[in-house]
Tab-separated table of C-alpha atoms in Angstrom:
chain	number	residue	atom	x	y	z
M	1	MET	CA	-39.998	31.371	-51.935
M	2	VAL	CA	-40.786	33.720	-54.724
M	3	PHE	CA	-38.349	33.628	-57.714
M	4	LEU	CA	-38.203	35.774	-60.836
M	5	VAL	CA	-36.651	33.907	-63.734
M	6	THR	CA	-35.903	35.646	-66.737
M	7	GLY	CA	-35.462	33.638	-69.999
M	8	ALA	CA	-37.656	31.048	-68.342
M	9	GLY	CA	-38.537	29.764	-71.884
M	10	GLY	CA	-35.007	29.191	-72.756
M	11	PHE	CA	-32.532	26.274	-71.987
M	12	ILE	CA	-31.149	26.719	-68.567
M	13	GLY	CA	-33.835	28.896	-67.666
M	14	PHE	CA	-36.575	26.290	-68.603
M	15	HIS	CA	-34.365	23.555	-66.479
M	16	LEU	CA	-33.965	25.537	-63.464
M	17	SER	CA	-37.692	26.746	-63.282
M	18	LYS	CA	-38.694	23.018	-63.415
M	19	ALA	CA	-36.513	22.360	-60.331
M	20	LEU	CA	-37.750	25.333	-58.457
M	21	LEU	CA	-41.208	24.292	-58.931
M	22	ALA	CA	-40.443	20.500	-58.209
M	23	ARG	CA	-39.278	22.016	-54.916
M	24	GLY	CA	-42.683	23.797	-54.380
M	25	GLU	CA	-41.500	27.520	-54.897
M	26	THR	CA	-43.401	30.004	-56.714
M	27	VAL	CA	-41.433	31.155	-60.239
M	28	ILE	CA	-42.222	34.152	-62.062
M	29	GLY	CA	-41.238	33.535	-65.488
M	30	ILE	CA	-40.416	36.246	-68.446
M	31	ASP	CA	-39.463	35.535	-71.923
M	32	ASN	CA	-40.198	37.498	-75.056
M	33	LEU	CA	-39.952	33.996	-77.099
M	34	ASN	CA	-37.909	35.429	-79.839
M	35	ASP	CA	-37.093	33.949	-83.172
M	36	TYR	CA	-33.528	33.505	-82.713
M	37	TYR	CA	-34.003	29.942	-82.914
M	38	SER	CA	-37.410	27.969	-82.827
M	39	PRO	CA	-40.322	29.889	-80.647
M	40	THR	CA	-41.925	26.666	-80.825
M	41	LEU	CA	-39.357	25.107	-78.830
M	42	LYS	CA	-39.310	27.916	-76.295
M	43	GLN	CA	-43.375	27.655	-76.217
M	44	ALA	CA	-42.953	23.927	-75.706
M	45	ARG	CA	-40.736	24.605	-72.725
M	46	CYS	CA	-43.234	27.295	-71.433
M	47	ASP	CA	-46.276	24.945	-71.846
M	48	GLN	CA	-44.643	22.361	-69.653
M	49	LEU	CA	-43.725	25.073	-66.784
M	50	LYS	CA	-47.575	26.204	-66.882
M	51	GLN	CA	-48.641	22.810	-65.770
M	52	SER	CA	-47.416	23.778	-62.204
M	53	LYS	CA	-49.814	26.182	-60.406
M	54	GLY	CA	-46.540	27.582	-58.893
M	55	PHE	CA	-45.779	29.096	-62.439
M	56	ILE	CA	-46.792	32.594	-63.322
M	57	PHE	CA	-45.923	33.517	-67.250
M	58	TYR	CA	-45.128	37.012	-68.591
M	59	HIS	CA	-44.495	37.107	-72.211
M	60	ALA	CA	-42.442	40.405	-72.467
M	61	ASP	CA	-38.788	41.518	-73.239
M	62	ILE	CA	-36.553	42.333	-69.948
M	63	THR	CA	-35.549	45.443	-71.713
M	64	ASP	CA	-39.066	46.886	-71.372
M	65	VAL	CA	-39.060	48.867	-68.419
M	66	SER	CA	-43.093	49.103	-68.247
M	67	ALA	CA	-43.652	45.347	-68.308
M	68	LEU	CA	-40.980	45.030	-65.401
M	69	GLU	CA	-42.899	47.932	-63.844
M	70	VAL	CA	-46.040	45.494	-63.717
M	71	ILE	CA	-44.072	42.541	-62.336
M	72	VAL	CA	-42.773	44.744	-59.206
M	73	GLN	CA	-46.219	46.048	-58.837
M	74	ASN	CA	-47.935	42.308	-59.135
M	75	HIS	CA	-45.293	40.534	-57.082
M	76	PRO	CA	-43.447	42.795	-54.562
M	77	ASP	CA	-42.672	39.569	-52.770
M	78	ILE	CA	-40.009	38.344	-55.020
M	79	GLN	CA	-36.956	37.328	-53.091
M	80	ILE	CA	-34.373	36.055	-55.848
M	81	ILE	CA	-33.997	37.115	-59.216
M	82	PHE	CA	-32.405	34.436	-61.825
M	83	ASN	CA	-31.467	36.789	-64.673
M	84	LEU	CA	-30.857	34.161	-67.208
M	85	ALA	CA	-32.183	35.915	-70.187
M	86	ALA	CA	-29.650	36.887	-72.910
M	87	GLN	CA	-28.922	37.111	-76.611
M	88	ALA	CA	-26.890	34.186	-77.107
M	89	GLY	CA	-24.519	32.833	-79.950
M	90	VAL	CA	-21.039	34.073	-80.503
M	91	ARG	CA	-21.241	33.910	-84.456
M	92	TYR	CA	-24.457	35.639	-84.724
M	93	SER	CA	-22.789	38.820	-82.713
M	94	LEU	CA	-21.022	39.534	-85.883
M	95	GLU	CA	-24.369	39.808	-87.839
M	96	ASN	CA	-26.228	41.562	-85.490
M	97	PRO	CA	-24.198	43.492	-82.740
M	98	TYR	CA	-27.253	45.680	-81.773
M	99	ALA	CA	-29.180	42.785	-80.252
M	100	TYR	CA	-26.437	41.897	-77.917
M	101	ILE	CA	-26.157	45.345	-76.513
M	102	GLN	CA	-29.856	45.557	-76.252
M	103	THR	CA	-30.427	42.241	-74.381
M	104	ASN	CA	-27.238	41.788	-72.594
M	105	VAL	CA	-26.159	45.185	-71.590
M	106	MET	CA	-29.524	47.083	-71.722
M	107	GLY	CA	-31.265	43.979	-70.227
M	108	GLN	CA	-29.085	44.129	-67.373
M	109	VAL	CA	-29.398	47.654	-66.341
M	110	ALA	CA	-33.164	47.227	-66.613
M	111	ILE	CA	-33.451	44.249	-64.127
M	112	LEU	CA	-30.962	45.930	-62.018
M	113	GLU	CA	-33.106	48.888	-61.772
M	114	MET	CA	-36.031	46.451	-61.354
M	115	ALA	CA	-34.145	44.832	-58.286
M	116	ARG	CA	-33.760	48.315	-56.616
M	117	GLN	CA	-37.642	48.338	-56.392
M	118	LEU	CA	-38.220	44.907	-54.898
M	119	PRO	CA	-38.453	45.204	-50.850
M	120	ASN	CA	-38.081	41.502	-50.221
M	121	LEU	CA	-35.113	40.797	-52.814
M	122	GLN	CA	-32.262	39.067	-51.144
M	123	ARG	CA	-29.849	38.059	-54.113
M	124	ILE	CA	-29.581	38.323	-58.058
M	125	PHE	CA	-28.135	35.337	-59.786
M	126	TYR	CA	-27.145	36.384	-63.334
M	127	ALA	CA	-25.682	34.542	-66.479
M	128	SER	CA	-22.408	35.456	-67.761
M	129	SER	CA	-20.230	32.915	-70.009
M	130	SER	CA	-17.015	31.465	-70.504
M	131	SER	CA	-16.876	33.585	-73.439
M	132	VAL	CA	-15.507	36.305	-71.313
M	133	TYR	CA	-12.183	34.607	-70.980
M	134	GLY	CA	-11.672	35.552	-74.707
M	135	LEU	CA	-8.080	35.579	-76.056
M	136	ASN	CA	-6.580	34.292	-72.815
M	137	LYS	CA	-4.043	31.338	-73.483
M	138	LYS	CA	-3.919	29.957	-69.865
M	139	LEU	CA	-5.813	26.717	-68.988
M	140	PRO	CA	-7.863	26.280	-66.917
M	141	PHE	CA	-9.782	29.723	-66.901
M	142	SER	CA	-10.140	30.811	-63.451
M	143	GLU	CA	-12.341	33.608	-61.887
M	144	ALA	CA	-9.181	35.487	-60.923
M	145	ASP	CA	-7.893	35.583	-64.561
M	146	ARG	CA	-8.270	38.905	-66.516
M	147	VAL	CA	-11.134	39.068	-69.019
M	148	ASP	CA	-10.244	42.353	-70.723
M	149	CYS	CA	-9.487	40.889	-74.051
M	150	PRO	CA	-13.000	39.495	-75.888
M	151	SER	CA	-12.891	38.085	-79.049
M	152	SER	CA	-16.574	38.641	-80.268
M	153	VAL	CA	-19.358	40.914	-79.493
M	154	TYR	CA	-21.211	38.549	-77.240
M	155	ALA	CA	-18.149	38.251	-75.050
M	156	ALA	CA	-17.739	41.972	-74.522
M	157	SER	CA	-21.723	42.435	-73.731
M	158	LYS	CA	-21.395	39.658	-71.234
M	159	GLN	CA	-18.487	41.262	-69.660
M	160	SER	CA	-20.213	44.705	-69.557
M	161	ALA	CA	-23.124	42.824	-67.586
M	162	GLU	CA	-20.688	41.853	-65.301
M	163	LEU	CA	-19.244	45.007	-64.969
M	164	LEU	CA	-22.487	46.747	-64.600
M	165	SER	CA	-23.461	44.363	-61.626
M	166	PHE	CA	-20.322	44.974	-59.620
M	167	THR	CA	-21.222	48.820	-60.050
M	168	TYR	CA	-24.948	48.214	-58.817
M	169	TYR	CA	-23.453	46.171	-55.941
M	170	HIS	CA	-21.049	49.060	-55.188
M	171	LEU	CA	-23.611	51.640	-55.301
M	172	TYR	CA	-26.695	50.460	-54.064
M	173	GLY	CA	-25.458	46.948	-51.939
M	174	LEU	CA	-27.594	44.604	-54.259
M	175	LYS	CA	-25.908	41.168	-53.523
M	176	GLN	CA	-25.057	39.449	-56.757
M	177	THR	CA	-23.658	36.294	-57.920
M	178	GLY	CA	-22.136	35.874	-61.449
M	179	LEU	CA	-22.499	32.539	-63.387
M	180	ARG	CA	-19.919	31.934	-66.124
M	181	PHE	CA	-21.393	28.783	-67.893
M	182	PHE	CA	-19.306	26.460	-69.995
M	183	THR	CA	-20.854	24.869	-73.020
M	184	VAL	CA	-23.920	23.636	-71.415
M	185	TYR	CA	-25.923	20.763	-73.391
M	186	GLY	CA	-28.557	18.245	-73.025
M	187	PRO	CA	-32.251	17.515	-73.695
M	188	TRP	CA	-34.306	20.549	-74.716
M	189	GLY	CA	-31.064	22.406	-75.426
M	190	ARG	CA	-30.545	24.909	-78.133
M	191	PRO	CA	-30.993	24.306	-81.680
M	192	ASP	CA	-28.243	26.500	-82.552
M	193	MET	CA	-25.407	24.947	-80.491
M	194	ALA	CA	-22.913	22.780	-82.228
M	195	TYR	CA	-24.018	19.346	-80.747
M	196	TYR	CA	-27.415	19.743	-81.576
M	197	LEU	CA	-26.374	20.781	-85.199
M	198	PHE	CA	-24.001	17.939	-85.458
M	199	ALA	CA	-26.685	15.408	-84.205
M	200	LYS	CA	-29.453	16.463	-86.703
M	201	ALA	CA	-27.037	16.579	-89.454
M	202	ILE	CA	-25.638	12.999	-88.547
M	203	THR	CA	-29.278	11.943	-88.525
M	204	GLU	CA	-29.953	13.181	-91.750
M	205	ASP	CA	-26.999	12.271	-93.190
M	206	LYS	CA	-26.194	15.697	-94.016
M	207	PRO	CA	-22.388	16.973	-93.783
M	208	ILE	CA	-21.408	18.676	-90.682
M	209	THR	CA	-18.305	21.438	-90.406
M	210	LEU	CA	-15.487	21.384	-87.966
M	211	TYR	CA	-12.738	23.566	-87.486
M	212	THR	CA	-9.052	22.805	-88.151
M	213	GLY	CA	-6.458	23.046	-84.980
M	214	GLN	CA	-4.846	20.808	-82.779
M	215	ASN	CA	-6.721	21.741	-79.530
M	216	LEU	CA	-10.259	22.403	-80.558
M	217	SER	CA	-11.914	21.476	-77.424
M	218	ARG	CA	-14.607	22.409	-74.951
M	219	ASP	CA	-15.595	21.856	-71.522
M	220	PHE	CA	-19.206	20.467	-72.032
M	221	THR	CA	-21.314	20.780	-69.069
M	222	TYR	CA	-24.624	18.571	-68.775
M	223	ILE	CA	-27.794	20.858	-67.927
M	224	ASP	CA	-28.598	18.710	-64.974
M	225	ASP	CA	-24.812	19.607	-63.335
M	226	VAL	CA	-25.627	23.287	-64.248
M	227	VAL	CA	-29.228	23.142	-62.087
M	228	ASP	CA	-27.534	21.436	-59.312
M	229	ALA	CA	-24.777	23.861	-59.236
M	230	LEU	CA	-27.312	26.820	-59.249
M	231	LEU	CA	-29.264	25.078	-56.313
M	232	SER	CA	-26.175	24.521	-54.486
M	233	LEU	CA	-25.268	28.493	-54.830
M	234	LEU	CA	-28.661	29.117	-53.941
M	235	GLU	CA	-28.720	27.226	-50.598
M	236	CYS	CA	-25.222	28.327	-49.419
M	237	SER	CA	-25.711	30.222	-46.388
M	238	HIS	CA	-22.390	31.983	-46.484
M	239	LEU	CA	-21.841	33.256	-50.109
M	240	GLU	CA	-20.034	36.437	-50.410
M	241	ASP	CA	-22.320	39.593	-51.248
M	242	TYR	CA	-20.729	39.841	-54.630
M	243	GLY	CA	-19.081	37.020	-56.774
M	244	ILE	CA	-18.378	34.920	-59.598
M	245	PHE	CA	-18.172	31.481	-60.563
M	246	ASN	CA	-17.050	29.196	-63.151
M	247	ILE	CA	-20.104	26.579	-63.805
M	248	GLY	CA	-18.504	23.880	-65.792
M	249	ASN	CA	-17.396	20.309	-66.360
M	250	SER	CA	-13.862	20.814	-65.349
M	251	ARG	CA	-13.090	18.507	-68.400
M	252	GLN	CA	-11.458	19.256	-71.880
M	253	GLU	CA	-13.159	17.143	-74.220
M	254	LYS	CA	-11.841	17.378	-78.167
M	255	VAL	CA	-14.892	18.671	-80.379
M	256	GLU	CA	-14.182	15.202	-82.381
M	257	HIS	CA	-14.787	13.068	-79.194
M	258	LEU	CA	-18.233	14.789	-79.112
M	259	VAL	CA	-18.630	13.812	-82.850
M	260	SER	CA	-17.812	10.316	-82.037
M	261	CYS	CA	-20.094	9.955	-78.960
M	262	LEU	CA	-22.941	11.421	-81.178
M	263	GLU	CA	-22.135	8.961	-83.971
M	264	GLU	CA	-22.051	5.845	-81.288
M	265	ASN	CA	-25.671	6.842	-79.972
M	266	ILE	CA	-27.231	7.758	-83.275
M	267	GLY	CA	-25.616	4.752	-85.191
M	268	LYS	CA	-24.368	6.599	-88.086
M	269	LYS	CA	-21.137	8.094	-89.227
M	270	ALA	CA	-20.734	11.957	-89.866
M	271	ILE	CA	-19.981	13.466	-93.088
M	272	ILE	CA	-17.303	16.057	-92.035
M	273	ASN	CA	-16.119	19.187	-93.794
M	274	TYR	CA	-13.238	20.980	-92.052
M	275	ILE	CA	-12.363	24.589	-92.324
M	276	THR	CA	-10.369	27.154	-90.591
M	277	ARG	CA	-11.586	28.527	-87.318
M	278	PRO	CA	-13.023	31.910	-87.227
M	279	GLY	CA	-11.339	34.858	-85.023
M	280	THR	CA	-14.497	34.710	-82.844
M	281	ASP	CA	-14.330	31.186	-81.753
M	282	ILE	CA	-12.306	30.316	-79.005
M	283	GLU	CA	-9.829	27.559	-79.518
M	284	ALA	CA	-10.273	25.577	-76.111
M	285	THR	CA	-12.026	26.096	-73.026
M	286	LEU	CA	-11.589	24.530	-69.635
M	287	SER	CA	-13.047	25.509	-66.228
M	288	ASP	CA	-11.285	25.699	-62.907
M	289	ILE	CA	-14.253	25.068	-60.645
M	290	SER	CA	-12.291	25.176	-57.287
M	291	ALA	CA	-14.170	28.307	-56.155
M	292	ILE	CA	-17.822	26.962	-56.182
M	293	TYR	CA	-16.727	23.445	-54.794
M	294	ASN	CA	-14.930	25.338	-52.067
M	295	VAL	CA	-17.970	27.279	-51.195
M	296	THR	CA	-20.502	24.709	-51.795
M	297	GLY	CA	-19.154	21.388	-52.230
M	298	TRP	CA	-20.553	21.027	-55.592
M	299	SER	CA	-19.076	19.578	-58.583
M	300	PRO	CA	-20.261	17.932	-61.955
M	301	ARG	CA	-21.096	14.129	-62.378
M	302	THR	CA	-22.088	13.550	-65.653
M	303	LYS	CA	-19.500	12.250	-68.077
M	304	LEU	CA	-19.812	13.374	-71.943
M	305	SER	CA	-20.658	10.111	-73.345
M	306	ASP	CA	-23.668	9.857	-70.774
M	307	GLY	CA	-24.913	13.388	-71.420
M	308	VAL	CA	-24.761	12.833	-75.049
M	309	ARG	CA	-26.646	9.497	-74.829
M	310	LEU	CA	-29.377	11.394	-72.821
M	311	PHE	CA	-29.654	14.027	-75.440
M	312	THR	CA	-29.639	11.667	-78.307
M	313	ASN	CA	-32.530	9.656	-76.681
M	314	TRP	CA	-34.458	12.840	-76.357
M	315	LEU	CA	-33.528	13.936	-79.737
M	316	LYS	CA	-34.979	10.958	-81.192
M	317	LEU	CA	-38.359	11.594	-79.880
M	318	TYR	CA	-38.543	15.290	-81.091
M	319	ASN	CA	-36.308	15.396	-83.960
M	320	GLY	CA	-37.770	17.784	-86.642
M	321	PHE	CA	-40.628	19.056	-84.518
M	322	PHE	CA	-38.612	21.947	-83.400
M	323	CYS	CA	-36.550	23.138	-86.481
């Protein structure tokens, strides 16, 4: 099959592309390799993918309509789109909200318009986020919950993308599956995320910042489990024409437990500074993954302690290279 993977130089896009290429698929990758975090890391991911003959890379932005038109002309046989490109980061959306509307909203529209021009397209899978649950207090978060109280511009941009995708399904019949990811971590991960920042700080004997609160916790989801979830949806023969799934570990882990796992694997104690949690950050996340389990039989397998060990083993090889 022929796949288009946007954000191929990103964390999830890279790992998914590797898995598809290992299966003998053709992957058309697109990424603008921006400097929100280390372009060197993004380039290193792409360099790995380029070692496969089945990988074709376009250095372009998904909002560049002319670049997307070239891809349509060159690859009209694209059958599946994984739109994983995004402007990530909750707190950065306070500093640069325009970037989130441009990439996560305008980019979603551009990919949807592109999809309409592909004669062999079967389905679009697109990245959303657990952040869309916003100020909801009920745990675990379920796909049936209301998502109309976002706590950040990032969350609002992701919810906007979901609404646009449903609209294009309704208007044009584009089959689509939304993916609400819950705190994905692992080797080759994003250096702006807490687990990565904590690990580097502990390694370098620098302080880390934790937020105060009794229930500061996350549903940490290991990258290999995420890829398995995406492949299970891809292989499912009875997906609804439109739907949204939580992709999480379905375990609520205190952030302090994450720090303990990092300390154990790095062999150093963390220097911790506590501050009040900002309003953009959700206090706790936990995924209800019964929907994807009922449809595909997928469930995560990686415990946080095992995932952190695999991540820190990778970091020991590359620490300082990408930052």
